[in-house]
Short mmCIF file of C-alpha atoms in Angstrom, two decimals:
data_model
loop_
_atom_site.label_atom_id
_atom_site.label_comp_id
_atom_site.label_asym_id
_atom_site.label_seq_id
_atom_site.Cartn_x
_atom_site.Cartn_y
_atom_site.Cartn_z
CA UNK A 1 102.74 114.66 115.80
CA UNK A 2 100.79 113.34 112.85
CA UNK A 3 102.64 110.80 110.75
CA UNK A 4 101.51 110.48 107.15
CA UNK A 5 102.48 107.68 104.80
CA UNK A 6 102.31 107.87 101.02
CA UNK A 7 103.74 106.25 97.93
CA UNK A 8 105.69 108.32 95.46
CA UNK A 9 106.15 106.70 92.08
CA UNK A 10 109.52 107.70 90.73
CA UNK A 11 111.72 106.99 87.79
CA UNK A 12 111.99 103.24 87.58
CA UNK A 13 109.85 102.48 90.60
CA UNK A 14 107.77 103.42 93.60
CA UNK A 15 109.05 105.57 96.42
CA UNK A 16 107.66 104.73 99.84
CA UNK A 17 107.58 107.85 101.98
CA UNK A 18 107.07 108.32 105.67
CA UNK A 19 106.99 111.93 106.83
CA UNK A 20 106.19 114.80 109.13
CA UNK A 21 103.06 116.69 110.86
CA UNK A 22 99.79 118.35 109.23
CA UNK A 23 98.00 121.09 106.79
CA UNK A 24 94.41 124.80 98.38
CA UNK A 25 92.37 126.78 94.60
CA UNK A 26 90.53 130.54 92.39
CA UNK A 27 88.90 132.69 88.82
CA UNK A 28 87.62 135.67 86.91
CA UNK A 29 84.66 134.64 84.78
CA UNK A 30 85.31 137.18 82.05
CA UNK A 31 88.51 135.59 80.72
CA UNK A 32 90.22 132.24 81.01
CA UNK A 33 93.61 133.36 79.69
CA UNK A 34 94.75 136.20 81.90
CA UNK A 35 96.50 139.30 80.65
CA UNK A 36 99.48 140.83 82.40
CA UNK A 37 97.25 143.56 83.87
CA UNK A 38 94.89 140.94 85.27
CA UNK A 39 97.86 139.10 86.74
CA UNK A 40 98.61 142.02 89.06
CA UNK A 41 94.98 141.99 90.16
CA UNK A 42 95.21 138.27 91.01
CA UNK A 43 98.42 138.72 92.96
CA UNK A 44 96.49 140.39 95.78
CA UNK A 45 93.32 138.30 95.51
CA UNK A 46 92.54 137.20 99.04
CA UNK A 47 91.76 138.32 102.54
CA UNK A 48 93.43 138.56 105.91
CA UNK A 49 90.62 136.83 107.78
CA UNK A 50 92.50 137.50 110.98
CA UNK A 51 93.49 134.24 112.63
CA UNK A 52 96.26 131.73 112.96
CA UNK A 53 95.64 128.01 112.83
CA UNK A 54 95.19 126.36 116.19
CA UNK A 55 98.45 124.47 116.80
CA UNK A 56 96.48 121.75 118.63
CA UNK A 57 94.21 120.94 115.69
CA UNK A 58 95.28 117.96 113.61
CA UNK A 59 94.24 116.97 110.12
CA UNK A 60 93.04 113.57 111.28
CA UNK A 61 90.55 115.03 113.76
CA UNK A 62 88.06 116.38 111.26
CA UNK A 63 85.43 117.63 113.68
CA UNK A 64 87.81 119.42 116.01
CA UNK A 65 89.76 120.82 113.05
CA UNK A 66 86.57 122.27 111.62
CA UNK A 67 85.75 123.89 114.94
CA UNK A 68 89.27 125.28 115.19
CA UNK A 69 88.99 126.70 111.68
CA UNK A 70 85.70 128.39 112.49
CA UNK A 71 87.13 129.96 115.63
CA UNK A 72 90.26 131.07 113.81
CA UNK A 73 88.29 132.78 111.05
CA UNK A 74 86.74 135.18 113.56
CA UNK A 75 89.95 136.19 115.30
CA UNK A 76 91.79 139.45 114.55
CA UNK A 77 94.96 139.61 112.46
CA UNK A 78 98.28 139.70 114.26
CA UNK A 79 101.98 139.40 113.60
CA UNK A 80 104.51 137.30 115.47
CA UNK A 81 108.20 137.70 116.09
CA UNK A 82 110.32 137.86 112.97
CA UNK A 83 107.52 139.42 110.95
CA UNK A 84 105.58 136.17 110.47
CA UNK A 85 102.03 136.70 109.23
CA UNK A 86 99.39 134.77 111.18
CA UNK A 87 96.16 135.92 109.59
CA UNK A 88 94.01 132.95 108.59
CA UNK A 89 96.92 130.53 108.66
CA UNK A 90 99.26 128.86 108.34
CA UNK A 91 100.67 128.58 111.85
CA UNK A 92 104.40 128.74 112.60
CA UNK A 93 103.98 125.09 113.64
CA UNK A 94 103.23 124.29 109.99
CA UNK A 95 106.90 124.79 109.04
CA UNK A 96 109.99 122.64 109.56
CA UNK A 97 113.69 123.22 108.97
CA UNK A 98 114.61 120.72 106.26
CA UNK A 99 117.92 120.12 108.04
CA UNK A 100 115.96 118.63 110.95
CA UNK A 101 114.18 116.07 108.73
CA UNK A 102 115.65 112.60 108.42
CA UNK A 103 115.94 110.96 104.97
CA UNK A 104 112.66 109.10 104.46
CA UNK A 105 112.33 108.15 100.79
CA UNK A 106 112.82 104.56 99.72
CA UNK A 107 112.75 103.37 96.11
CA UNK A 108 110.87 100.17 95.29
CA UNK A 109 112.76 97.62 93.23
CA UNK A 110 111.81 97.32 89.58
CA UNK A 111 110.49 93.83 88.93
CA UNK A 112 110.73 91.74 85.79
CA UNK A 113 108.26 93.19 83.32
CA UNK A 114 108.32 96.64 84.90
CA UNK A 115 108.76 99.90 82.97
CA UNK A 116 111.27 102.60 83.82
CA UNK A 117 111.02 105.14 81.01
CA UNK A 118 110.23 108.83 81.57
CA UNK A 119 108.45 111.16 79.14
CA UNK A 120 108.65 114.91 79.81
CA UNK A 121 105.82 117.20 78.71
CA UNK A 122 107.26 120.66 77.96
CA UNK A 123 104.57 123.20 78.80
CA UNK A 124 106.31 126.22 80.36
CA UNK A 125 105.84 127.82 83.79
CA UNK A 126 102.61 129.79 83.24
CA UNK A 127 104.57 132.76 81.95
CA UNK A 128 101.36 133.98 80.28
CA UNK A 129 99.63 134.45 83.65
CA UNK A 130 96.71 132.03 83.28
CA UNK A 131 95.02 132.07 86.68
CA UNK A 132 91.48 131.57 87.95
CA UNK A 133 89.67 130.22 91.05
CA UNK A 134 87.75 127.52 89.13
CA UNK A 135 87.80 123.76 88.82
CA UNK A 136 85.84 122.30 85.92
CA UNK A 137 86.50 118.75 87.19
CA UNK A 138 85.05 119.03 90.70
CA UNK A 139 82.88 122.16 90.26
CA UNK A 140 81.83 122.25 86.58
CA UNK A 141 79.92 125.27 85.34
CA UNK A 142 80.75 127.35 88.42
CA UNK A 143 82.71 130.59 88.61
CA UNK A 144 84.98 130.68 91.67
CA UNK A 145 84.06 127.09 92.43
CA UNK A 146 87.47 126.44 93.96
CA UNK A 147 87.67 129.57 96.15
CA UNK A 148 91.43 129.64 95.67
CA UNK A 149 93.62 130.46 92.68
CA UNK A 150 95.05 127.90 90.27
CA UNK A 151 98.21 128.06 88.19
CA UNK A 152 97.63 126.59 84.70
CA UNK A 153 99.89 125.27 81.98
CA UNK A 154 98.91 123.43 78.84
CA UNK A 155 95.40 124.16 77.60
CA UNK A 156 94.88 127.90 77.13
CA UNK A 157 91.14 128.03 77.87
CA UNK A 158 90.84 126.02 81.07
CA UNK A 159 88.27 127.49 83.46
CA UNK A 160 85.15 126.49 85.34
CA UNK A 161 83.10 126.26 82.16
CA UNK A 162 85.49 124.06 80.19
CA UNK A 163 84.06 121.05 78.39
CA UNK A 164 85.65 118.21 76.48
CA UNK A 165 84.71 120.03 73.29
CA UNK A 166 86.12 123.43 74.32
CA UNK A 167 89.38 121.93 75.56
CA UNK A 168 89.84 119.86 72.40
CA UNK A 169 89.42 123.02 70.28
CA UNK A 170 91.80 125.22 72.29
CA UNK A 171 95.43 126.19 71.96
CA UNK A 172 98.16 125.08 74.33
CA UNK A 173 101.45 126.11 75.92
CA UNK A 174 102.74 122.53 75.56
CA UNK A 175 104.93 121.14 72.82
CA UNK A 176 103.78 118.48 70.35
CA UNK A 177 100.14 119.56 70.34
CA UNK A 178 99.45 118.40 73.90
CA UNK A 179 96.22 120.22 74.87
CA UNK A 180 95.98 118.62 78.31
CA UNK A 181 94.97 120.78 81.28
CA UNK A 182 97.59 120.77 84.04
CA UNK A 183 96.85 122.85 87.15
CA UNK A 184 97.57 123.30 90.86
CA UNK A 185 96.98 125.94 93.59
CA UNK A 186 99.32 128.91 93.52
CA UNK A 187 102.02 129.51 96.11
CA UNK A 188 102.26 133.04 97.55
CA UNK A 189 104.52 135.14 99.68
CA UNK A 190 102.42 136.92 102.27
CA UNK A 191 102.42 140.17 104.20
CA UNK A 192 100.17 141.63 106.89
CA UNK A 193 99.61 144.58 104.52
CA UNK A 194 98.30 142.51 101.59
CA UNK A 195 94.91 143.36 100.09
CA UNK A 196 91.96 141.34 101.32
CA UNK A 197 89.21 139.23 99.77
CA UNK A 198 86.37 137.12 101.15
CA UNK A 199 87.99 133.80 100.22
CA UNK A 200 90.89 134.34 102.59
CA UNK A 201 93.75 134.14 100.06
CA UNK A 202 96.28 136.92 100.09
CA UNK A 203 99.79 137.73 98.97
CA UNK A 204 101.95 137.85 95.86
CA UNK A 205 101.66 134.87 93.53
CA UNK A 206 105.01 133.23 92.83
CA UNK A 207 105.80 131.95 89.34
CA UNK A 208 107.63 128.63 89.74
CA UNK A 209 111.33 128.70 88.92
CA UNK A 210 110.86 125.36 87.18
CA UNK A 211 107.84 123.24 86.25
CA UNK A 212 108.64 119.62 85.46
CA UNK A 213 105.73 117.53 84.14
CA UNK A 214 106.68 113.91 83.62
CA UNK A 215 104.95 110.63 82.84
CA UNK A 216 106.59 107.58 84.39
CA UNK A 217 106.39 103.82 84.39
CA UNK A 218 105.38 101.13 86.85
CA UNK A 219 107.97 99.01 88.69
CA UNK A 220 105.73 95.95 88.26
CA UNK A 221 104.18 96.28 84.77
CA UNK A 222 104.21 97.82 81.34
CA UNK A 223 101.88 100.82 81.01
CA UNK A 224 98.91 101.19 78.70
CA UNK A 225 97.63 104.39 77.12
CA UNK A 226 95.47 106.82 79.06
CA UNK A 227 92.15 107.38 77.30
CA UNK A 228 91.45 110.79 75.81
CA UNK A 229 89.50 113.10 78.19
CA UNK A 230 90.64 111.15 81.29
CA UNK A 231 90.29 113.35 84.41
CA UNK A 232 92.45 112.83 87.50
CA UNK A 233 92.98 114.58 90.81
CA UNK A 234 95.58 114.07 93.52
CA UNK A 235 95.70 115.31 97.08
CA UNK A 236 92.77 116.81 98.97
CA UNK A 237 92.07 120.54 99.07
CA UNK A 238 90.06 119.96 102.27
CA UNK A 239 92.44 117.60 104.06
CA UNK A 240 92.60 119.78 107.19
CA UNK A 241 88.93 119.08 107.90
CA UNK A 242 88.45 115.85 105.90
CA UNK A 243 91.46 114.01 107.32
CA UNK A 244 94.59 112.96 105.48
CA UNK A 245 93.52 109.75 103.71
CA UNK A 246 93.91 111.43 100.31
CA UNK A 247 96.72 113.84 101.21
CA UNK A 248 99.42 112.72 98.77
CA UNK A 249 101.40 115.90 97.99
CA UNK A 250 104.84 116.45 99.54
CA UNK A 251 107.28 119.30 100.17
CA UNK A 252 111.06 119.48 100.22
CA UNK A 253 114.06 121.61 99.21
CA UNK A 254 116.48 121.28 96.32
CA UNK A 255 119.46 119.27 97.47
CA UNK A 256 117.35 117.54 100.14
CA UNK A 257 114.75 115.64 98.13
CA UNK A 258 115.43 112.38 99.93
CA UNK A 259 113.61 114.18 102.79
CA UNK A 260 109.93 114.74 102.05
CA UNK A 261 107.30 116.45 104.23
CA UNK A 262 103.60 115.77 103.78
CA UNK A 263 102.18 118.12 106.38
CA UNK A 264 104.74 120.89 106.89
CA UNK A 265 106.19 123.56 104.66
CA UNK A 266 109.99 123.30 104.39
CA UNK A 267 112.33 126.00 105.57
CA UNK A 268 115.24 125.72 103.12
CA UNK A 269 118.83 126.89 103.59
CA UNK A 270 120.23 129.77 101.55
CA UNK A 271 120.55 128.86 97.89
CA UNK A 272 118.05 125.99 98.11
CA UNK A 273 114.60 126.25 96.51
CA UNK A 274 111.25 125.04 97.85
CA UNK A 275 110.06 121.91 96.01
CA UNK A 276 106.47 120.68 95.64
CA UNK A 277 105.99 117.10 94.40
CA UNK A 278 102.52 116.13 93.18
CA UNK A 279 102.15 112.48 92.14
CA UNK A 280 98.94 111.31 90.49
CA UNK A 281 97.18 107.93 90.70
CA UNK A 282 98.12 105.57 87.88
CA UNK A 283 95.88 102.47 88.08
CA UNK A 284 92.94 102.92 85.69
CA UNK A 285 89.76 100.83 85.74
CA UNK A 286 89.97 100.43 81.96
CA UNK A 287 86.48 101.85 81.35
CA UNK A 288 85.71 105.26 82.86
CA UNK A 289 87.31 108.64 82.18
CA UNK A 290 85.87 110.10 85.40
CA UNK A 291 83.86 109.02 88.44
CA UNK A 292 81.46 110.63 90.89
CA UNK A 293 84.20 111.34 93.44
CA UNK A 294 86.86 111.77 90.70
CA UNK A 295 88.96 109.08 92.41
CA UNK A 296 87.51 105.59 92.03
CA UNK A 297 88.13 105.30 88.25
CA UNK A 298 91.88 105.81 88.72
CA UNK A 299 93.62 104.88 91.97
CA UNK A 300 97.12 104.69 93.43
CA UNK A 301 99.29 101.56 93.29
CA UNK A 302 100.35 99.87 96.49
CA UNK A 303 103.68 100.52 98.22
CA UNK A 304 105.44 98.07 95.87
CA UNK A 305 104.02 99.86 92.84
CA UNK A 306 101.49 97.15 91.92
CA UNK A 307 98.02 98.09 90.71
CA UNK A 308 94.91 96.55 92.33
CA UNK A 309 93.09 93.71 90.60
CA UNK A 310 90.85 94.79 87.72
CA UNK A 311 92.93 97.91 87.04
CA UNK A 312 95.76 98.51 84.60
CA UNK A 313 98.86 100.68 84.92
CA UNK A 314 98.86 103.88 82.87
CA UNK A 315 101.66 106.46 82.71
CA UNK A 316 102.06 107.95 86.17
CA UNK A 317 101.93 111.75 86.09
CA UNK A 318 104.16 113.85 88.33
CA UNK A 319 104.39 117.63 88.77
CA UNK A 320 107.62 118.84 90.33
CA UNK A 321 107.56 122.58 91.03
CA UNK A 322 110.43 124.64 92.45
CA UNK A 323 110.28 128.16 93.89
CA UNK A 324 113.01 130.66 94.73
CA UNK A 325 111.55 132.54 97.70
CA UNK A 326 112.54 136.18 98.23
CA UNK A 327 115.20 136.77 100.87
CA UNK A 328 113.95 136.81 104.47
CA UNK A 329 110.59 135.23 103.56
CA UNK A 330 110.83 132.96 106.58
CA UNK A 331 107.42 131.42 107.33
CA UNK A 332 105.55 134.02 105.25
CA UNK A 333 104.49 131.76 102.37
CA UNK A 334 101.62 129.37 101.77
CA UNK A 335 99.46 127.70 99.16
CA UNK A 336 96.01 129.09 98.43
CA UNK A 337 93.21 127.24 100.18
CA UNK A 338 89.52 127.22 101.02
CA UNK A 339 89.01 129.64 103.95
CA UNK A 340 88.37 126.92 106.55
CA UNK A 341 91.51 125.01 105.54
CA UNK A 342 93.83 127.68 106.99
CA UNK A 343 96.48 127.32 104.27
CA UNK A 344 97.75 124.06 105.76
CA UNK A 345 100.46 122.38 103.65
CA UNK A 346 98.57 119.07 103.85
CA UNK A 347 95.86 120.61 101.62
CA UNK A 348 98.16 120.81 98.60
CA UNK A 349 96.71 119.07 95.53
CA UNK A 350 96.59 119.13 91.74
CA UNK A 351 94.36 118.33 88.75
CA UNK A 352 94.76 116.95 85.23
CA UNK A 353 92.67 116.28 82.14
CA UNK A 354 94.19 114.32 79.25
CA UNK A 355 93.87 116.00 75.86
CA UNK A 356 96.99 114.63 74.24
CA UNK A 357 96.56 113.52 70.63
CA UNK A 358 96.33 109.72 70.53
CA UNK A 359 99.54 109.60 68.51
CA UNK A 360 101.40 111.50 71.23
CA UNK A 361 100.00 109.32 74.00
CA UNK A 362 101.22 106.29 72.06
CA UNK A 363 104.68 107.87 71.92
CA UNK A 364 104.56 108.35 75.69
CA UNK A 365 103.65 104.71 76.25
CA UNK A 366 106.33 103.49 73.85
CA UNK A 367 108.98 105.63 75.51
CA UNK A 368 108.10 104.41 79.01
CA UNK A 369 107.78 100.73 78.10
CA UNK A 370 111.12 100.74 76.25
CA UNK A 371 112.81 102.25 79.33
CA UNK A 372 113.93 105.45 77.58
CA UNK A 373 113.91 109.14 78.50
CA UNK A 374 111.97 111.20 75.95
CA UNK A 375 110.09 114.43 75.49
#
């Protein structure tokens, strides 16, 4: 069993997490803000490539995982007991009953000079149906550069061709004029009868029950303002084949969030919702708004919440998404992924570009550093 370790920065401090075993993005170039009719089209975007993930493949064995993915992609579709869909992943082994998971979240102590405030950005749940399979951060100027569908809130025009200028000129779903781009791969319920597409994503897109976007402090320092146009990514959409070094997303259930899984989807009891937690890096180099790998200009703090030398703490961004799955869904749900990633939960990830007005960013910093809750 693969054991993954990550740090979750929470309200008032850092959460050290030890969890579980192993396992996400899409677009229509004609429109960046999708209409309701387009939304139905996107709900069945994807393909039953006809294979389940090899249970013996692990995310840390990149070469063997890649071979397993290739073999799986050529297999024929099948169904397992209980109606589980095992097309191009995930495998039944990619799920765990949350009741079987031991509490594994520990909160780091806030030190003298730390900051514990929380600012909430109110941006909705993508009720307007803004979806596409693009990523202007990692695949700029490319239609379908992500090969899996993204949920968007905030900036109304975000797509593969977005620029700093186009984003700054756009409208937003967020309050207080926040034009930032917030996005993550969609979660779907899946059926063996779903329509197919070459990218291997299939099923009905679920609108989150709740979307919480918060900016938090550092347990060891005051935070400084993020620069305008800062880009940040968290997680790794190719963690199944790349290995789990950058796999930072976690899964849980409402009522059980002291139990986090990094590489399994949670099976939640009746009345409990699936929870995705996506924590971003928060130690900025003080100079660059992006970097060649989109990671080295802003990195994660250590397990105690301290930033590396020559970096400064900025507000730490967290997405917390909840989903009410339809009755009897069982193991028939998954995040969108690149075809070879087999919809593994370890591939969950998210993206962000800061287009807050400077005055609003200053409010965020002031709120956090004065240890208040605002938004």
